[in-house]
Amino acid sequence: MATEEVPRIGVFVCHCGHNIAGTVDVERVAEIAAHYPNVEFATHFMFMCSDSGQQLIRDKIEEFSLNRVVVASCSPRMHEPTFRRVVEEADVNRYCFEQVNLREHVSWCHMREPEAATEKAIDLIRMSVARAALLVPLEVKTVSVEPHTLVVGGGVAGLRAAIDIDSRGFKVTLVEREPELGGNLAKLSTLYQGNEKASDVIERMVLAARISENLTIMTDSEVVDVEGYIGNFDVTVKNNATDKTEKLRVGAIIVATGFQSWVPEGIPPYGMSLDVITLAQLEEMKRDDKLLCPSTGKPPKKVMFIGCVGSRQPGVQGHEHCSRYCCTAMVKAAADITEITDEVLILYDDIRTFGKGHEEVHRSAHEKFVMFSKFDRTKPAKTTVADGALSVKWRDILAGDNLEFHPDLLVLVTAMIPPEGVEKVSQLFSLTRSADGFFNEEHIKLAPLTTHTAGVMIAGAAQSAKDSTDSTTQASGAAAKAASLMARGEVEIESTVAHVLEELCSSCHTCATACPYGAISFDTSKKPEIAVVTEAECHGCGTCAAGCPSSAIIMRHSTDEQITAMVEAFLMPPPVMGGGDS
Amino acid sequence: MTATVTISKEWIPRIAAFCCNWCSYAGADLAGTSRIQYPSAVRIIRVNCTGRVDPEFVLNALDKGADGVLVSGCHPGDCHYTSGNLKMRARWTLLQMAVEQAGINPDRIRLQWASASEGQKFADGVRELTEKVKNLGPFRRGWQ
């Protein structure tokens, strides 16, 4: 592809029905655009993204031999992939497409000022036309994918994902930092819906994992280093028992590092008495058939649960999120122990038993005479201890009564929070985290299993608080993502990467310190040594280019010239050329 | 010699904005989809990351006649590229000094963090900068 061809730009202004055209004078905007430098053709149309709109673009590319296309419509975050495909179908390189955001950034936010909105639209199109003239076709690159997936975390999500990948015939390695597989699920007694023993579920999965031909299990092990990129990650795994390290080459990674149950250290009533425990601790007692008061060693007669401890309490105890498993787990635990206790009382803020079969668990707790009382979230219950006996006072806001209960055992149903070491995992795999500390998905609706690091998937409670049902569902999804990547065998990578101009590089190393990915190394065979970008590791942020004091780094598709051209087209409009169709 | 600048009521400042693709550009999209109305003075240039914003881009915009410049990115810790915004923040301190030393009121430039879910925050930032720049009046270099 010739890079010095004369730009022949087509401008396509979209009405988006009434969305844009209702505020912006699209006809005028298109008419003016026709007179900008290098513009061979400009028009406006009802819906550019419709089949007929797409056909119009392809037809005009052919008719006017256009080699650059500007579409002024909605946000590129919405339809850039659509229009890139359209221009590619007409043999225009995808990187020679430029989109102007006339809807989200103009018509919708300046609805009451149609004139100012039209002026803004005219400016924005002029800016994009100036940039389009400087766009360069880029090669669409592919890299091969190593048919091997790494699963980090051997809880229920990690096990499910690893078994699924194995069943598709691909090699998979499961890394777990604990000596045993099973994660948090192995600490539970019985699981809601069906009352299956958690240990049975885990044993079945572990057995399936152990007999899987393509699955390697590494317990007592942690990932200590990750290099490389989608399709070709070089991972170092350290065995903490033997201190030996092993290097693996994998094509995809699934992070299923799970959660930990919050322990409200130092926050009363926790710590006021040995008989104040968390639901996680109660579950371990139930699992071992040793439901005893820690202070006396005797079975409790009266048990009280308090819900939403540390969940849904923004600013108070730091966790804003709903932990999404605890309501059902709490009512199930309460129902379970009615047979061996005299009284069970649940103090709740809200009860959300939303999942399949959860409401039945809730109903069974009522049928087994578990008492429920709703407290006022602004006035939490007050716990006191006298002579080792617990007393809890609160106001029931449905009855309007002040109530008191003397439990032998007080169970705090605490939040699900990210596990210890989550910061390290986030750094290793370059994952971002949401305000609640869990890993961010690429897009909550459109890409919930992939992350911003290409080739790295997330599953289970690593992504957000959830129960084992949802975790395994996600794990199977993430496994399918990994398997489809490996099945394809190769993957397209973005060409919008940094490139070093050797003759300008002054070997100052500023770029290497700026790069968040360690994608810049140095060619020491040259004197002085020259910065080199490993393109597959470059994510295209451009921090190196902005930092380079010698302007030796070209950010492809976001060059200094392309950015400056937009600024100048805005502030120093070019003289209007005498007629776009001549 | 003192120059008097008369500001007509209709004067709309010209503000160049550099928004990162992942947070603030998306935040501006959200402001639009939420129909939040804000001043039309700003022209957004999409960059991958605020880390891409060379201080020279800001100085060049002022040089070419922008009345104000906005740089808007992800909150520290939330950068799509893990730390590009932190690099921008480090450069910003120097940039403010450079702008001030050039005799330009540093209120004409603004660095803000607005996530993809903070449409209102993005719009408020634009409004605040527009108001400040409006009060300062059109920007002209002394020698022009």
XYZ file of C-alpha atoms in Angstrom:
726
model
C 0.000 0.000 0.000
C 1.337 3.349 -0.990
C 1.594 5.663 1.957
C 2.124 8.797 -0.026
C -0.996 8.558 -2.124
C -3.021 11.764 -2.408
C -5.843 11.693 0.124
C -9.304 11.454 -1.407
C -11.690 11.891 1.489
C -15.393 11.100 1.656
C -17.503 12.659 4.411
C -20.756 10.946 5.420
C -22.979 12.837 7.842
C -25.614 10.778 9.641
C -29.010 12.098 10.779
C -29.442 9.206 13.202
C -33.135 9.696 12.539
C -33.993 12.756 14.580
C -31.196 12.223 17.121
C -28.606 14.333 15.315
C -30.656 16.035 12.605
C -33.140 17.309 15.204
C -30.466 19.630 16.609
C -27.661 19.872 14.063
C -28.289 21.290 10.591
C -26.843 18.218 8.896
C -27.456 19.510 5.381
C -25.408 22.638 6.022
C -22.698 20.662 7.789
C -22.336 18.274 4.820
C -22.373 21.140 2.331
C -19.533 22.924 4.125
C -17.578 19.690 4.558
C -17.587 19.239 0.788
C -15.312 22.280 0.505
C -12.614 21.182 2.929
C -9.183 20.297 1.543
C -8.914 16.781 0.059
C -12.653 16.175 0.358
C -13.909 14.639 -2.873
C -17.402 13.868 -1.752
C -19.709 14.764 1.127
C -23.288 13.826 1.838
C -25.836 13.260 4.567
C -28.089 10.267 5.121
C -30.795 9.087 7.524
C -28.910 6.147 9.086
C -25.305 5.555 8.046
C -25.145 2.290 10.035
C -28.163 0.787 8.236
C -27.651 -1.629 5.353
C -28.470 1.101 2.838
C -26.133 3.541 4.628
C -23.308 1.017 4.517
C -23.988 0.359 0.836
C -23.905 4.120 0.188
C -20.416 4.341 1.705
C -19.135 1.397 -0.346
C -20.697 2.779 -3.569
C -19.200 6.244 -3.097
C -15.781 4.815 -2.270
C -15.877 3.121 -5.659
C -17.453 6.014 -7.569
C -15.038 8.673 -6.274
C -12.011 6.425 -5.688
C -12.045 7.487 -2.051
C -9.111 6.335 0.067
C -10.110 7.986 3.365
C -13.564 7.881 4.939
C -14.986 10.178 7.606
C -18.358 9.245 9.102
C -19.977 11.872 11.330
C -22.505 10.012 13.431
C -22.515 8.451 16.882
C -19.654 7.651 19.249
C -16.822 5.617 17.734
C -17.043 3.535 20.879
C -20.299 2.282 19.407
C -19.911 1.940 15.635
C -16.210 2.261 14.811
C -15.921 -1.530 14.338
C -18.990 -1.461 12.035
C -17.644 1.264 9.765
C -14.121 -0.140 9.785
C -15.597 -3.339 8.391
C -17.645 -1.393 5.805
C -14.614 0.451 4.417
C -12.588 -2.766 4.422
C -15.274 -4.388 2.282
C -14.607 -1.613 -0.219
C -10.841 -2.176 -0.079
C -10.021 0.804 2.114
C -7.706 0.009 5.009
C -9.484 0.033 8.383
C -7.023 2.579 9.730
C -8.044 5.042 7.004
C -11.426 5.426 8.637
C -12.198 8.264 11.033
C -15.394 8.838 12.990
C -16.824 12.114 14.276
C -19.079 11.985 17.307
C -22.041 14.224 16.465
C -24.552 12.499 18.687
C -23.196 11.869 22.203
C -20.818 14.839 22.027
C -22.962 17.349 20.129
C -26.687 16.927 19.541
C -27.519 15.189 22.812
C -25.591 17.547 25.074
C -26.442 20.823 23.324
C -30.099 20.137 22.565
C -31.255 23.643 23.372
C -28.603 25.442 21.276
C -29.014 24.189 17.695
C -26.819 26.945 16.257
C -23.921 26.379 18.622
C -24.323 22.626 18.080
C -24.135 23.071 14.309
C -20.995 25.227 14.688
C -19.440 22.547 16.888
C -20.335 19.849 14.349
C -18.729 21.881 11.554
C -15.537 22.290 13.629
C -15.375 18.628 14.638
C -15.755 17.427 11.048
C -13.088 19.893 9.867
C -10.769 18.531 12.554
C -11.405 14.930 11.571
C -10.963 15.695 7.872
C -7.560 17.214 8.691
C -6.652 14.082 10.633
C -8.019 11.788 7.928
C -5.697 13.369 5.369
C -2.763 12.238 7.508
C -4.019 8.733 8.249
C -1.810 5.938 7.022
C -2.918 2.423 6.093
C -1.560 -0.061 8.601
C -1.027 -3.739 8.164
C -3.415 -5.924 10.157
C -1.107 -8.236 12.062
C -1.702 -11.695 13.433
C 0.260 -13.754 15.941
C 0.044 -17.491 16.571
C -1.611 -18.807 19.737
C 0.114 -21.413 21.905
C -2.479 -24.181 22.476
C -2.084 -24.161 26.250
C -4.080 -22.260 28.883
C -3.045 -21.270 32.387
C -5.770 -21.242 35.049
C -4.848 -19.294 38.178
C -6.735 -20.478 41.251
C -7.952 -23.974 42.076
C -11.301 -23.155 43.640
C -14.604 -24.139 42.130
C -14.276 -21.637 39.250
C -10.694 -22.572 38.385
C -11.486 -26.295 38.506
C -14.558 -25.895 36.279
C -12.586 -23.843 33.733
C -9.631 -26.232 33.679
C -11.832 -29.334 33.263
C -13.786 -27.640 30.456
C -10.620 -26.739 28.566
C -9.262 -30.243 28.960
C -12.524 -31.698 27.648
C -12.037 -29.691 24.453
C -8.704 -31.393 23.964
C -6.438 -28.477 24.847
C -3.533 -28.482 27.248
C -4.219 -26.674 30.526
C -2.260 -25.988 33.710
C -4.003 -25.232 36.989
C -2.012 -23.298 39.596
C -3.188 -23.155 43.230
C -1.266 -21.488 46.035
C -2.737 -23.697 48.784
C -1.641 -27.345 49.234
C -5.190 -28.552 48.412
C -7.650 -27.757 45.631
C -11.165 -26.606 46.396
C -10.715 -23.046 47.609
C -13.443 -21.500 49.730
C -16.048 -24.069 48.723
C -14.092 -26.801 50.529
C -14.637 -24.890 53.780
C -18.437 -25.024 53.525
C -20.763 -27.673 54.971
C -23.680 -28.152 52.584
C -24.666 -26.113 49.548
C -27.952 -24.468 48.841
C -30.357 -25.870 46.494
C -30.321 -29.628 47.059
C -28.330 -29.655 50.288
C -25.404 -31.412 48.629
C -22.270 -31.686 50.763
C -19.684 -29.178 49.558
C -16.919 -31.748 50.007
C -18.752 -34.144 47.640
C -18.999 -31.488 44.952
C -15.344 -30.568 45.279
C -14.206 -34.194 45.396
C -16.055 -34.937 42.164
C -14.420 -31.963 40.482
C -10.953 -32.763 41.805
C -11.347 -36.354 40.648
C -12.394 -35.168 37.195
C -9.373 -32.857 37.145
C -6.955 -35.580 38.230
C -8.040 -38.029 35.536
C -7.958 -35.357 32.813
C -5.245 -36.199 30.315
C -4.324 -32.677 29.297
C -4.575 -31.088 32.720
C -1.535 -30.450 34.915
C -2.203 -29.508 38.526
C 0.360 -27.429 40.419
C -0.560 -26.962 44.091
C 1.484 -25.011 46.643
C 2.383 -22.844 43.668
C 2.107 -19.198 42.681
C 2.583 -17.300 39.454
C 5.534 -14.990 40.073
C 6.155 -13.513 36.648
C 4.235 -12.973 33.417
C 5.801 -11.782 30.211
C 4.612 -11.774 26.644
C 1.263 -11.109 25.078
C -1.939 -12.726 23.838
C -1.169 -16.092 22.302
C 2.351 -16.179 23.706
C 2.634 -15.569 27.434
C 5.754 -16.717 29.249
C 4.714 -17.498 32.791
C 6.972 -18.356 35.712
C 5.391 -20.496 38.426
C 7.082 -20.955 41.775
C 6.437 -23.934 44.036
C 6.403 -22.518 47.563
C 7.059 -25.917 49.142
C 10.172 -26.721 47.129
C 11.177 -23.185 46.080
C 11.591 -24.462 42.517
C 10.416 -22.376 39.590
C 9.042 -23.581 36.302
C 8.517 -21.687 33.062
C 5.430 -22.220 30.924
C 4.467 -20.899 27.503
C 0.688 -20.383 27.346
C -1.649 -18.765 24.816
C -4.408 -17.738 27.211
C -4.825 -17.135 30.929
C -7.904 -17.455 33.139
C -7.689 -15.625 36.458
C -9.976 -17.316 39.011
C -8.381 -16.123 42.229
C -11.664 -15.962 44.138
C -12.386 -14.065 47.327
C -11.972 -14.079 51.057
C -14.631 -13.753 53.651
C -14.294 -10.465 55.521
C -13.304 -10.709 59.176
C -14.319 -7.487 60.946
C -11.231 -7.337 63.151
C -11.531 -4.555 65.719
C -15.086 -3.653 64.765
C -17.622 -4.551 67.504
C -19.460 -6.744 68.126
C -16.715 -8.893 66.584
C -14.092 -9.512 69.243
C -16.408 -8.681 72.155
C -16.812 -12.366 72.952
C -15.484 -15.664 71.619
C -19.092 -16.459 70.806
C -19.267 -13.784 68.117
C -18.245 -15.514 64.885
C -18.632 -15.046 61.119
C -20.772 -17.177 58.822
C -17.574 -18.618 57.311
C -16.524 -19.826 60.771
C -19.996 -21.264 61.414
C -19.828 -23.162 58.115
C -16.541 -24.782 59.103
C -18.098 -25.848 62.433
C -21.105 -27.305 60.600
C -18.860 -29.075 58.115
C -16.959 -30.760 60.951
C -20.188 -31.518 62.895
C -18.862 -29.458 65.791
C -21.376 -26.662 66.231
C -20.266 -25.566 69.696
C -19.982 -22.239 71.476
C -16.259 -21.387 71.427
C -16.369 -20.036 75.009
C -17.980 -23.050 76.690
C -17.567 -25.884 74.223
C -21.298 -26.601 74.607
C -23.869 -26.731 71.802
C -25.678 -23.360 71.478
C -29.396 -23.262 72.276
C -30.071 -19.805 70.923
C -28.374 -18.575 67.749
C -28.634 -15.158 66.157
C -27.539 -14.067 62.685
C -26.925 -10.464 61.602
C -26.983 -9.885 57.832
C -25.131 -7.436 55.591
C -22.155 -6.983 57.949
C -19.669 -5.025 55.876
C -21.775 -5.329 52.725
C -23.898 -2.480 51.389
C -22.269 -0.085 53.829
C -20.498 2.530 51.733
C -18.172 4.597 53.819
C -19.010 2.779 57.043
C -16.959 -0.364 56.748
C -15.696 0.189 53.278
C -17.703 -2.264 51.196
C -20.423 -0.780 49.076
C -21.319 -3.917 47.163
C -23.949 -6.521 47.928
C -22.073 -9.811 48.348
C -24.846 -11.669 46.514
C -24.517 -15.051 48.216
C -25.005 -14.318 51.894
C -28.793 -13.896 52.157
C -29.411 -17.376 50.826
C -26.414 -18.855 52.668
C -27.648 -17.236 55.889
C -31.251 -18.454 55.663
C -29.992 -21.920 54.721
C -27.569 -22.091 57.675
C -30.338 -20.855 59.979
C -32.820 -23.435 58.660
C -30.196 -26.199 58.950
C -29.498 -25.603 62.636
C -33.134 -25.368 63.770
C -33.017 -29.131 64.324
C -30.225 -28.913 66.900
C -31.098 -25.604 68.603
C -34.079 -24.096 70.415
C -34.298 -20.670 68.801
C -32.789 -19.140 65.678
C -33.237 -15.468 64.910
C -32.185 -13.566 61.798
C -31.664 -9.840 62.020
C -31.699 -8.438 58.507
C -31.575 -5.190 56.618
C -33.020 -6.702 53.425
C -33.358 -10.306 52.332
C -32.498 -10.846 48.681
C -32.890 -14.521 47.819
C -32.916 -13.880 44.088
C -31.400 -16.950 42.442
C -32.888 -20.116 41.016
C -34.239 -22.122 43.944
C -33.148 -19.519 46.530
C -36.655 -18.413 47.428
C -37.521 -22.015 48.306
C -34.594 -22.031 50.752
C -35.911 -18.791 52.257
C -39.417 -20.286 52.597
C -38.081 -23.425 54.244
C -36.397 -21.266 56.911
C -39.792 -19.711 57.683
C -41.389 -23.158 57.753
C -38.775 -24.312 60.252
C -39.721 -21.383 62.512
C -36.604 -19.305 62.074
C -37.516 -15.842 63.399
C -36.928 -12.831 61.155
C -36.643 -9.209 62.270
C -35.817 -6.203 60.112
C -33.536 -3.625 61.686
C -33.048 0.028 60.851
C -29.841 0.307 58.823
C -29.166 3.771 60.222
C -29.361 2.423 63.801
C -27.470 -0.858 63.990
C -28.176 -3.333 66.768
C -26.309 -2.791 70.046
C -24.465 -5.737 71.523
C -23.323 -5.912 75.127
C -21.581 -8.625 77.122
C -22.274 -9.183 80.820
C -20.744 -12.142 82.700
C -19.876 -13.725 79.370
C -23.512 -13.581 78.185
C -24.379 -11.758 74.985
C -27.278 -9.351 74.769
C -28.400 -7.720 71.511
C -30.860 -4.807 71.426
C -32.422 -3.323 68.295
C -35.566 -1.744 66.938
C -37.710 -3.843 64.636
C -38.826 -1.310 62.058
C -41.762 -3.359 60.803
C -43.338 -3.816 64.243
C -41.954 -0.569 65.614
C -40.868 -2.360 68.792
C -37.606 -2.255 70.688
C -36.459 -5.858 71.001
C -33.773 -7.784 72.842
C -32.296 -11.262 72.379
C -29.703 -13.213 74.351
C -27.939 -15.500 71.880
C -25.449 -18.179 72.916
C -23.841 -17.728 69.517
C -23.877 -14.555 67.405
C -23.102 -15.095 63.708
C -22.061 -12.089 61.616
C -22.816 -12.628 57.957
C -19.895 -10.715 56.509
C -19.008 -9.418 53.077
C -17.149 -11.253 50.350
C -13.996 -9.246 49.608
C -10.990 -9.642 47.277
C -8.454 -12.128 48.643
C -5.092 -11.318 50.133
C -2.520 -10.688 47.416
C -5.039 -9.259 44.947
C -2.742 -6.247 44.309
C 0.052 -8.575 43.215
C -2.238 -10.491 40.875
C -3.520 -7.239 39.413
C 0.054 -6.110 38.691
C 1.148 -9.465 37.262
C -1.618 -9.543 34.681
C -2.048 -5.730 34.289
C -5.650 -5.947 35.464
C -7.580 -2.946 36.708
C -9.863 -3.134 39.723
C -13.235 -1.609 40.477
C -13.995 0.455 43.576
C -14.893 -2.693 45.529
C -11.471 -4.159 44.719
C -12.504 -6.951 42.348
C -11.006 -7.214 38.848
C -12.597 -5.234 36.063
C -14.002 -7.007 33.071
C -13.488 -5.521 29.591
C -17.115 -4.439 29.422
C -19.781 -5.315 31.967
C -22.339 -6.293 29.310
C -20.525 -6.704 26.005
C -17.386 -8.481 27.232
C -17.875 -9.639 30.827
C -15.317 -12.485 30.777
C -12.393 -10.848 29.009
C -10.222 -8.111 30.511
C -8.348 -5.103 29.162
C -5.300 -7.342 28.901
C -5.828 -9.280 25.669
C -5.701 -13.024 26.260
C -6.485 -12.792 29.976
C -9.977 -13.885 31.082
C -11.583 -13.643 34.535
C -14.064 -15.975 36.162
C -15.815 -16.428 39.482
C -15.523 -14.212 42.541
C -12.303 -12.692 41.160
C -14.607 -10.530 39.006
C -17.198 -9.676 41.665
C -18.924 -11.178 44.686
C -21.026 -14.137 43.587
C -21.993 -17.661 44.612
C -20.608 -20.938 43.285
C -23.456 -21.361 40.776
C -22.610 -18.085 39.067
C -18.882 -18.753 39.445
C -18.967 -22.032 37.570
C -21.211 -20.524 34.882
C -18.634 -17.796 34.335
C -15.811 -20.331 34.464
C -17.345 -22.371 31.651
C -17.753 -19.162 29.660
C -14.153 -18.112 30.226
C -13.004 -21.617 29.273
C -14.978 -21.344 26.039
C -13.283 -17.979 25.344
C -9.859 -19.493 25.901
C -10.691 -22.577 23.826
C -11.980 -20.521 20.887
C -8.797 -18.455 20.963
C -6.663 -21.604 20.892
C -8.865 -23.279 18.265
C -8.417 -20.351 15.899
C -4.674 -20.755 16.289
C -3.938 -17.152 15.474
C -5.203 -13.788 16.614
C -5.283 -10.277 15.165
C -3.407 -7.694 17.191
C -3.842 -3.924 17.004
C -1.401 -2.164 14.730
C -1.716 1.062 16.698
C 1.616 0.608 18.406
C 4.709 2.673 19.065
C 7.612 2.717 16.620
C 11.091 4.112 17.270
C 12.896 6.179 14.633
C 16.414 4.887 15.107
C 18.213 7.964 13.816
C 16.451 10.226 16.334
C 16.774 8.023 19.434
C 19.235 9.540 21.891
C 19.287 6.475 24.136
C 17.961 8.368 27.157
C 15.717 5.481 28.344
C 12.822 7.850 29.172
C 10.442 5.729 27.062
C 11.424 2.522 28.821
C 10.631 4.032 32.224
C 7.360 5.484 30.925
C 6.080 2.226 29.393
C 3.642 0.483 31.750
C 4.219 -2.863 30.000
C 7.973 -3.179 29.747
C 7.469 -3.330 25.969
C 10.560 -1.237 25.246
C 13.989 -2.827 25.320
C 17.351 -1.715 23.946
C 19.317 -2.935 20.980
C 22.781 -3.034 22.476
C 24.394 -4.014 19.189
C 24.099 -0.340 18.217
C 26.322 2.342 19.728
C 24.733 4.141 21.477
C 22.024 1.569 22.130
C 18.667 2.162 20.481
C 15.174 1.735 21.940
C 13.177 -1.101 20.370
C 9.435 -1.677 20.800
C 8.185 -5.268 21.019
C 5.019 -4.602 19.062
C 2.962 -7.471 20.445
C 3.593 -6.258 23.991
C 2.719 -2.634 23.167
C -0.830 -1.732 24.167
C -0.735 1.597 22.312
C -1.171 4.042 25.191
C 1.396 6.449 23.761
C 2.935 7.406 27.090
C 6.395 6.760 25.636
C 5.786 9.017 22.640
C 4.630 11.862 24.859
C 7.668 11.418 27.079
C 10.325 11.136 24.368
C 12.376 14.345 24.384
C 13.702 13.656 20.884
C 10.314 13.019 19.246
C 11.821 9.730 18.151
C 8.700 7.694 18.785
C 5.871 7.495 16.303
C 2.570 6.399 17.800
C 0.894 4.696 14.892
C -2.636 5.986 14.232
C -2.089 8.651 16.892
C 0.947 10.502 15.574
C 2.001 13.942 16.765
C 1.096 15.276 13.316
C -2.362 13.720 13.357
C -3.134 15.197 16.778
C -1.647 18.592 15.989
C -3.568 18.704 12.703
C -6.827 18.403 14.632
C -5.859 21.194 17.034
C -4.835 23.451 14.171
C -7.903 22.673 12.069
C -10.006 23.710 15.054
C -8.169 26.931 15.852
C -6.827 27.966 12.446
C -9.461 26.873 9.931
C -8.076 26.462 6.418
C -9.450 28.746 3.732
C -12.492 27.218 2.127
C -11.548 25.649 -1.190
C -13.423 26.618 -4.256
C -15.785 23.707 -4.760
C -15.455 20.152 -3.606
C -16.801 18.531 -6.731
C -14.375 20.045 -9.205
C 0.290 50.398 26.756
C -2.762 48.718 28.100
C -5.102 46.865 25.885
C -8.756 46.746 26.673
C -10.686 43.713 25.656
C -14.379 44.058 25.128
C -16.233 40.844 25.646
C -19.536 40.544 23.918
C -22.174 38.448 25.602
C -22.194 35.980 22.745
C -18.494 35.269 22.931
C -17.943 31.531 23.193
C -14.407 30.582 24.172
C -12.511 28.030 22.124
C -11.401 25.143 24.288
C -9.446 22.130 23.076
C -9.958 18.974 25.113
C -7.825 15.837 25.148
C -9.869 12.925 26.486
C -8.678 9.390 26.977
C -10.666 6.805 25.079
C -11.455 4.585 28.034
C -12.670 6.890 30.773
C -13.330 10.503 29.908
C -14.276 10.097 26.247
C -16.723 7.432 27.430
C -17.750 9.751 30.281
C -18.535 12.427 27.709
C -20.532 9.812 25.788
C -22.478 9.091 28.958
C -23.110 12.800 29.508
C -24.632 12.765 26.011
C -26.731 9.644 26.452
C -27.932 11.057 29.798
C -28.824 14.305 27.971
C -26.738 16.335 30.427
C -26.451 19.808 28.908
C -23.097 21.591 29.146
C -21.369 24.514 27.371
C -20.604 23.894 23.705
C -17.174 25.563 23.818
C -15.189 22.340 23.994
C -13.899 20.330 21.020
C -12.839 16.852 22.101
C -9.792 15.135 20.637
C -9.717 11.429 21.427
C -6.399 9.986 22.558
C -5.831 6.460 23.839
C -4.571 7.634 27.211
C -3.832 10.947 28.915
C -0.285 9.559 29.022
C -0.269 10.221 25.254
C -0.726 13.954 25.830
C 2.618 15.590 25.203
C 2.773 18.896 27.124
C 3.676 20.391 23.759
C 0.157 19.615 22.523
C -1.250 21.826 25.253
C 1.266 24.624 24.664
C 0.726 24.389 20.914
C -3.035 24.683 21.347
C -2.605 27.837 23.434
C -0.122 29.145 20.882
C -2.571 28.579 18.051
C -5.259 30.536 19.872
C -7.142 28.215 22.195
C -8.659 30.143 25.099
C -8.400 27.090 27.300
C -7.244 23.471 27.253
C -8.801 20.534 29.063
C -7.109 17.204 29.697
C -9.424 14.566 31.103
C -8.576 10.981 31.979
C -9.172 8.008 34.226
C -8.909 8.339 37.985
C -5.469 7.513 39.393
C -5.377 3.739 39.846
C -8.057 3.194 37.205
C -5.977 3.807 34.082
C -6.766 1.380 31.266
C -3.006 1.207 30.755
C -2.400 0.948 34.517
C -0.316 4.134 34.913
C -0.419 6.451 31.869
C -2.544 8.968 33.751
C 0.037 9.096 36.548
C 2.676 10.065 33.992
C 0.361 12.827 32.778
C -0.163 14.008 36.342
C 3.599 14.213 36.860
C 3.999 16.229 33.657
C 1.104 18.491 34.565
C 2.981 20.100 37.442
C 5.752 21.084 35.057
C 3.251 22.156 32.442
C 1.509 24.491 34.873
C 4.852 26.102 35.687
C 5.697 26.453 32.008
C 2.323 28.041 31.285
C 2.684 30.439 34.173
C 6.220 31.394 33.183
C 4.980 32.136 29.690
C 2.681 34.721 31.243
C -0.472 32.690 30.739
C -2.984 32.352 33.522
C -2.795 28.674 34.594
C -6.564 28.742 35.109
C -6.806 28.368 31.350
C -5.682 24.763 31.575
C -7.413 22.048 33.525
C -6.558 18.442 34.337
C -9.445 16.356 35.597
C -10.340 12.743 36.251
C -13.723 11.529 35.069
C -14.522 7.857 34.651
C -16.777 6.257 32.044
C -19.590 6.321 34.589
C -19.144 9.981 35.551
C -20.986 11.841 32.814
C -22.078 14.521 35.241
C -18.550 14.995 36.540
C -17.244 15.390 32.999
C -19.932 17.954 32.172
C -19.284 19.843 35.424
C -15.573 20.005 34.605
C -16.306 21.459 31.172
C -18.688 23.980 32.699
C -16.198 25.054 35.336
C -13.362 25.519 32.843
C -15.655 27.363 30.422
C -16.778 29.744 33.180
C -13.199 30.425 34.256
C -12.038 31.041 30.716
C -15.046 33.248 30.033
C -14.102 35.386 33.020
C -10.502 35.597 31.850
C -11.629 36.662 28.385
C -10.145 35.756 25.003
C -6.533 34.660 25.116
C -4.105 36.616 22.991
C -0.355 36.522 23.213
C 1.190 39.945 23.857
C 3.051 40.099 20.565
C 0.084 39.211 18.427
